Structures are given as structure tokens and as C-alpha cells.
CSV table of C-alpha atoms in Angstrom, one decimal:
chain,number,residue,atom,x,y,z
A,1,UNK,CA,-76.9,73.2,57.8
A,2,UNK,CA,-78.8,76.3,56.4
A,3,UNK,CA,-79.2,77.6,59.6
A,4,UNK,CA,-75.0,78.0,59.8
A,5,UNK,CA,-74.0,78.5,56.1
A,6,UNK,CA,-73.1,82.1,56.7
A,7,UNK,CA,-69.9,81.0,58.7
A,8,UNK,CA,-69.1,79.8,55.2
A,9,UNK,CA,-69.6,83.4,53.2
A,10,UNK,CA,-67.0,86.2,53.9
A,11,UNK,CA,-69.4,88.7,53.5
A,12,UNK,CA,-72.0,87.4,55.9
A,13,UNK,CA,-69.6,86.8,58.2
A,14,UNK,CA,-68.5,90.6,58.5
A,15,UNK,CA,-72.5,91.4,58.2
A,16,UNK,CA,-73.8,89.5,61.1
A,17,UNK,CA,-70.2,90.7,63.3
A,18,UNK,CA,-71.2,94.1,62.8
A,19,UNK,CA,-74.4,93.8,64.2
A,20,UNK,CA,-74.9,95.4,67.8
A,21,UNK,CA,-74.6,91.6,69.9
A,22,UNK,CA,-71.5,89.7,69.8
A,23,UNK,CA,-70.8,86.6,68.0
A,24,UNK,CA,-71.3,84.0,70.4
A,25,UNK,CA,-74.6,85.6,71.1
A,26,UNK,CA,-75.7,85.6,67.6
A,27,UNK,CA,-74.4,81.7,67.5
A,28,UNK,CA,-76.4,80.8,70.0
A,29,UNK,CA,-79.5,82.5,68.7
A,30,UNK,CA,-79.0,80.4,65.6
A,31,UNK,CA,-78.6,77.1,67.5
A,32,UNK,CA,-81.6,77.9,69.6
A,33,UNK,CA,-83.8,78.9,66.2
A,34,UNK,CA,-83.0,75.6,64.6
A,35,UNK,CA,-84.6,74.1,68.2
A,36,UNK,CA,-86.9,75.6,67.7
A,37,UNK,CA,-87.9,75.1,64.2
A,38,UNK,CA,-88.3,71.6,64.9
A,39,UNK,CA,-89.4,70.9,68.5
A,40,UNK,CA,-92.1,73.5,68.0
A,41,UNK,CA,-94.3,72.0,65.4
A,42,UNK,CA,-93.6,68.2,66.3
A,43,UNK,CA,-94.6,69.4,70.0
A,44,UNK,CA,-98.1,70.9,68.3
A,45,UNK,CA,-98.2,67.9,66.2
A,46,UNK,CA,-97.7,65.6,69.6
A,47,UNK,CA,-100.9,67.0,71.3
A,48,UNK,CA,-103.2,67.3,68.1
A,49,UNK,CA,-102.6,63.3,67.9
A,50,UNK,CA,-103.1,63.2,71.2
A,51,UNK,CA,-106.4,65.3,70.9
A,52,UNK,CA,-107.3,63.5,67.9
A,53,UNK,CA,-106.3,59.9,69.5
A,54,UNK,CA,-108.6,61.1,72.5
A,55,UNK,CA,-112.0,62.3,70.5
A,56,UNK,CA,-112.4,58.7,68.9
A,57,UNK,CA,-111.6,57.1,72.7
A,58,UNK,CA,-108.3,55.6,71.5
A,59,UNK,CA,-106.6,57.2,73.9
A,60,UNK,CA,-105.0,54.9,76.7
A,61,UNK,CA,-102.5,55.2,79.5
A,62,UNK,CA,-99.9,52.8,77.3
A,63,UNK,CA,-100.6,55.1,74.2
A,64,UNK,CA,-99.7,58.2,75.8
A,65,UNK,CA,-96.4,56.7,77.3
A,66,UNK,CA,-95.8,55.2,73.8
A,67,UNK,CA,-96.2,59.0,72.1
A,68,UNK,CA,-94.6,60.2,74.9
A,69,UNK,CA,-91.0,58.3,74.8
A,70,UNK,CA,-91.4,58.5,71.3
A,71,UNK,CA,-91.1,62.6,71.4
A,72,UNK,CA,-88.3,62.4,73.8
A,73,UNK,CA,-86.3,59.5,71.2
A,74,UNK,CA,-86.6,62.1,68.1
A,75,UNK,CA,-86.4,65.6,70.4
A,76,UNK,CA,-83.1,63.8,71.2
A,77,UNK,CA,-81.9,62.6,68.7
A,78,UNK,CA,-82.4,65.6,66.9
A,79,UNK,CA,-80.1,67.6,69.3
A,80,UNK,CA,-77.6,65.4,68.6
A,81,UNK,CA,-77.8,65.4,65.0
A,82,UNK,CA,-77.9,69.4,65.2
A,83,UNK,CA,-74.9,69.4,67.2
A,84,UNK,CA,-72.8,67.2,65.1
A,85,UNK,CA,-73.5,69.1,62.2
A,86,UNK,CA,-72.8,72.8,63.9
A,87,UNK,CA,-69.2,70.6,64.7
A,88,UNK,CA,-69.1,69.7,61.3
A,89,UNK,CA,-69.8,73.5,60.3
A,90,UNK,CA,-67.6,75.4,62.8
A,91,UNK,CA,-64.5,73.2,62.4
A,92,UNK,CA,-64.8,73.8,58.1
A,93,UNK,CA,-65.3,76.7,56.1
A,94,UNK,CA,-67.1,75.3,53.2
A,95,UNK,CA,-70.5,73.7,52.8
A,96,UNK,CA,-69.6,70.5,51.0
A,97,UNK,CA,-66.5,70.2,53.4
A,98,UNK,CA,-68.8,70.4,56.1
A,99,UNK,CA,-71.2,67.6,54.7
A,100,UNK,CA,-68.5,65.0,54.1
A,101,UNK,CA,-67.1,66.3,57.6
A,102,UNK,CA,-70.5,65.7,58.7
A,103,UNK,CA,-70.3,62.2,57.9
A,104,UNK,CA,-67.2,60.8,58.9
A,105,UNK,CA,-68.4,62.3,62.9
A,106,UNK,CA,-71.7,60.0,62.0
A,107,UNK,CA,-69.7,56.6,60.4
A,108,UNK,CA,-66.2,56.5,61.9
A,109,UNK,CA,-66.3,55.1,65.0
A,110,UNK,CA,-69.9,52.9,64.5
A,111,UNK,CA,-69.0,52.2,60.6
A,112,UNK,CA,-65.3,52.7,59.9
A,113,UNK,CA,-63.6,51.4,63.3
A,114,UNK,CA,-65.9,48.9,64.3
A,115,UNK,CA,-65.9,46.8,61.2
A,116,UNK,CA,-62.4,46.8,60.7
A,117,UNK,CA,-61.0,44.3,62.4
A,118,UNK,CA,-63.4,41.7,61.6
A,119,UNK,CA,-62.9,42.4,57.8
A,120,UNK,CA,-59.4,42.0,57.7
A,121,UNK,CA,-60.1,38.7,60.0
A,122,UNK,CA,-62.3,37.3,57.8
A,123,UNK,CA,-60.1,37.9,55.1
A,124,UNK,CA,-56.6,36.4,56.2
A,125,UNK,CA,-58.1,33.7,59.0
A,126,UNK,CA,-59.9,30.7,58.0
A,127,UNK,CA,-60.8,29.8,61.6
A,128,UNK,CA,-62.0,33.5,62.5
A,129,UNK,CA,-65.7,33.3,63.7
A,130,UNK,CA,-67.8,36.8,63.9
A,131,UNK,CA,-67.9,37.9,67.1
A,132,UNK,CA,-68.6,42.2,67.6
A,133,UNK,CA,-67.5,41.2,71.4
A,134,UNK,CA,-67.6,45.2,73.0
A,135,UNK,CA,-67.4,46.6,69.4
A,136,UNK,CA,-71.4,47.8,69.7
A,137,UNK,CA,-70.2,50.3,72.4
A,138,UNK,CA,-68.9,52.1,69.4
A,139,UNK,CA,-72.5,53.0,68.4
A,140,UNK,CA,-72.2,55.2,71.2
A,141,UNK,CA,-70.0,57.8,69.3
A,142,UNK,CA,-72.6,58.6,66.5
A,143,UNK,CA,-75.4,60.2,66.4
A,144,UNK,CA,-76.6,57.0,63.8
A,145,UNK,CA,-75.5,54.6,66.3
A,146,UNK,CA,-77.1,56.2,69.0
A,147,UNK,CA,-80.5,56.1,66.9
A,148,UNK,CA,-79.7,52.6,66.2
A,149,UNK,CA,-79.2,51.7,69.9
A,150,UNK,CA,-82.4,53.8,71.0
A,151,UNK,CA,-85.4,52.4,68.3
A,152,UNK,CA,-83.9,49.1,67.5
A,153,UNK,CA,-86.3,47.4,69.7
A,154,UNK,CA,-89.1,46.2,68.5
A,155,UNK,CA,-92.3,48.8,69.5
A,156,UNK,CA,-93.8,45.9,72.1
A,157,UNK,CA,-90.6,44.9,73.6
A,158,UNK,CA,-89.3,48.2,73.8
A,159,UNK,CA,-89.3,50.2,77.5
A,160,UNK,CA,-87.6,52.9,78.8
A,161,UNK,CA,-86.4,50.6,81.1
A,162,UNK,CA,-83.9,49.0,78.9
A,163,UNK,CA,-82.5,52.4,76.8
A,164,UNK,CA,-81.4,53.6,80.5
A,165,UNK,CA,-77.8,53.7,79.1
A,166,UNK,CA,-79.3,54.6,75.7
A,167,UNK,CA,-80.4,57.9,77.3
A,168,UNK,CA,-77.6,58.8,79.7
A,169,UNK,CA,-75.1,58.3,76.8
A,170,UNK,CA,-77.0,60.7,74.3
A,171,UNK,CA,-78.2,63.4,77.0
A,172,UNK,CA,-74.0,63.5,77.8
A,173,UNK,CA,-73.0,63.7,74.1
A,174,UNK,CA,-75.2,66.4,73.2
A,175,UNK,CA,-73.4,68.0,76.1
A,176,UNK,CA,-70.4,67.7,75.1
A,177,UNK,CA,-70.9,68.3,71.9
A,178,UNK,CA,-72.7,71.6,72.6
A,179,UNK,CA,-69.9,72.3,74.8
A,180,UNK,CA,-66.8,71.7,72.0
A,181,UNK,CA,-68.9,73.1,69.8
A,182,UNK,CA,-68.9,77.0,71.5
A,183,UNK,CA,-65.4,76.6,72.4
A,184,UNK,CA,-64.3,76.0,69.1
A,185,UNK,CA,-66.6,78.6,67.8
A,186,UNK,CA,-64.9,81.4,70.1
A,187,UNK,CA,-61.4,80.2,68.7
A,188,UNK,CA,-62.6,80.1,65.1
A,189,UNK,CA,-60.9,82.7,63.0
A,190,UNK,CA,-63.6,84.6,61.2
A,191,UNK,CA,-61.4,84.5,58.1
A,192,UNK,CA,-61.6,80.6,57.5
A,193,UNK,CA,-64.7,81.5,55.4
A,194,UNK,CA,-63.9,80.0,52.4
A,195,UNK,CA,-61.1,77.4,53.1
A,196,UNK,CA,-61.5,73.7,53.6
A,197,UNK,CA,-60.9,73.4,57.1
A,198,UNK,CA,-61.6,76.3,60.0
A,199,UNK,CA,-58.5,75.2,62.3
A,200,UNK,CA,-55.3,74.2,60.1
A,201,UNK,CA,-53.3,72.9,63.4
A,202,UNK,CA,-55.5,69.6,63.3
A,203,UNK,CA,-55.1,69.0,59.7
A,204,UNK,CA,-52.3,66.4,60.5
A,205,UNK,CA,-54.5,64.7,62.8
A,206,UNK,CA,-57.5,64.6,61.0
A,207,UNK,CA,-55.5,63.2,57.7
A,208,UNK,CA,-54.1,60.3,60.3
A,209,UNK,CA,-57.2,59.8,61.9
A,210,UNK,CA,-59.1,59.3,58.2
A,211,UNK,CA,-55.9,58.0,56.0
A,212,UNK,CA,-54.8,55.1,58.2
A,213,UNK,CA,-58.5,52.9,57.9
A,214,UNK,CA,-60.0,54.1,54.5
A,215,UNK,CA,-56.2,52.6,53.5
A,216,UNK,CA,-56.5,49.8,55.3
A,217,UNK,CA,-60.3,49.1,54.1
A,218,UNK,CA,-58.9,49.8,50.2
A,219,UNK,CA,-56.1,48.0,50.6
């Protein structure tokens, strides 16, 4: 979040435009410095426990693949975390805004949605029995679900084998995401610093989209 607070501050905002590159340039430098920032050092911290795991003659075939998948799980689901809070950022123009924003993008559909309709079964129907049916492909719309669905395994069960989907789904979101994410960016007004919400035309959605189940789970 640090990394895009200035979209936040007025007078940031008209520092950094001045600067002699254009905005989505200078967006993208930040997006790729917060990459950075983290894939760096946990890439140096991957080989000196490989080195390490090596010098004492620990170091086996099925150890390596282990490390290995296990820097591609958390490179990954990095990105998408990154990515849903840059959304959260560009489509607000306030830090705390952005943080509850930030939220909902990670709970509604994995937390909010998909508990719903069981809760309101359980409640009114006596011969309701739990079933989540299809409900758990709704873990595929959060960056917490997807974390759920990729490390829920235990560690000697789990394979790459059976995360195939786990992987396709996350390496498309953070695609996509990425991808709404600089559109929006282009079409955000630089004068939203400062107000609740970067794009006023979807304020009527977003209130639907967030009134309708919290009421539902209150009521």
C-alpha cells in the first residue's frame, strides 16, 4: 500500500506528474519496485537455503522440488495480493478507503457470497443439511481463497499435480487484474486525491453490490 499512497496526496500527485515520464510510466515503475522488493530477497533467501541445505548433505532431488513449488506458491500469490491492493488503491482516493476496499475484493465472493445461502438455510429449514455443492469455486475470486486452494494440502500429499487448476486460475487473475488495474489507472482523474472513491459512476453499484448481503447477513 506504501508503495501507491501518493495517488492519495494532492500534492504528490502533481509532484510525481510533473516529472519528465508520463504517469503510466511512473505507475508501472512502482508496481515493478514493489516486485521487486519482495521477489529479490526471498529469491537470495531460496538459494542460501538451498546452499546451506546442500553443505550439511540435506539436499535431495524431493527437497529441491519441495523449495521450489514453494517459491512459485508465495511469488504468486504475492502478485496477486499486490494487484488486488493497487485495485483497491486506484479505484479510491484515501488510504483507509482503500484498506476496507481492499478487503471486501479479498472476502466477498469466498466469505460473503458463499456462506450466504447456507446461513439463511440453516436458519429457516430444519431439514437443510450442509452441502457447499460448487460454492468452493468461489475461492477462486480472492486472493485468500486462492491461498487457501493452493497450500491446503497437507506438505506429503501435496503435488503440483493436483493445484493444475490452482495455478491456471491465479496466473489468469493476476492477469487480469494487472490488466483492469492500468486501465483504470489511465481513466483515473488525478483529482480524486482525497475523496472516498476514485470513479463516482460505480458508486451505485458498489453500494448494491455490498448493501444487499451485509443486510441480509444482519438481518
Amino acid at each position: 500500500f506504501d508503495c501507491f499512497r501518493y495517488l492519495h496526496s494532492k500534492k504528490q500527485i502533481d509532484f510525481y506528474d510533473s516529472l519528465p515520464m508520463t504517469r503510466k510510466q511512473w505507475f508501472m515503475l512502482r508496481i515493478c519496485t514493489a516486485c521487486i522488493i519482495f521477489i529479490v530477497p526471498f529469491s537470495i533467501s531460496f538459494l542460501l537455503e538451498c546452499l546451506m541445505l546442500a553443505a550439511y548433505g540435506f539436499l535431495s532431488k524431493m527437497i529441491l522440488m519441495n523449495l521450489f513449488w514453494n517459491f512459485i506458491c508465495m511469488c504468486l500469490i504475492y502478485l496477486a495480493a499486490l494487484l488486488t491492493g493497487v485495485l483497491a488503491m486506484v479505484m479510491t482516493g484515501h488510504p483507509i478507503v482503500a484498506f476496507f476496499a481492499f478487503g471486501v475484493f479479498s472476502a466477498y465472493a469466498p466469505i460473503l457470497i458463499r456462506y450466504l445461502y447456507p446461513t439463511y438455510a440453516n436458519e429457516y429449514f430444519h431439514t437443510y443439511v450442509t452441502s457447499q455443492g460448487n460454492s468452493h469455486y468461489l475461492n477462486y475470486l480472492s486472493p485468500i481463497g486462492l491461498v487457501y486452494k493452493l497450500i491446503h494440502t497437507h506438505l506429503q500429499d501435496w503435488t503440483p499435480q493436483l493445484h493444475t487448476m490452482d495455478f491456471v486460475v491465479i496466473i489468469i487473475m493476476i492477469v487480469l487484474v494487472a490488466i483492469l488495474t492500468c486501465r483504470l489507472f489511465c481513466k483515473r482523474p488525478s483529482e480524486s486525491a482525497g475523496c472516498a472513491m476514485a470513479f463516482t459512476k460505480c458508486n451505485s453499484t458498489i453500494r448494491i453490490l455490498l448493501v444487499l448481503p451485509l443486510t441480509l447477513y444482519v438481518g
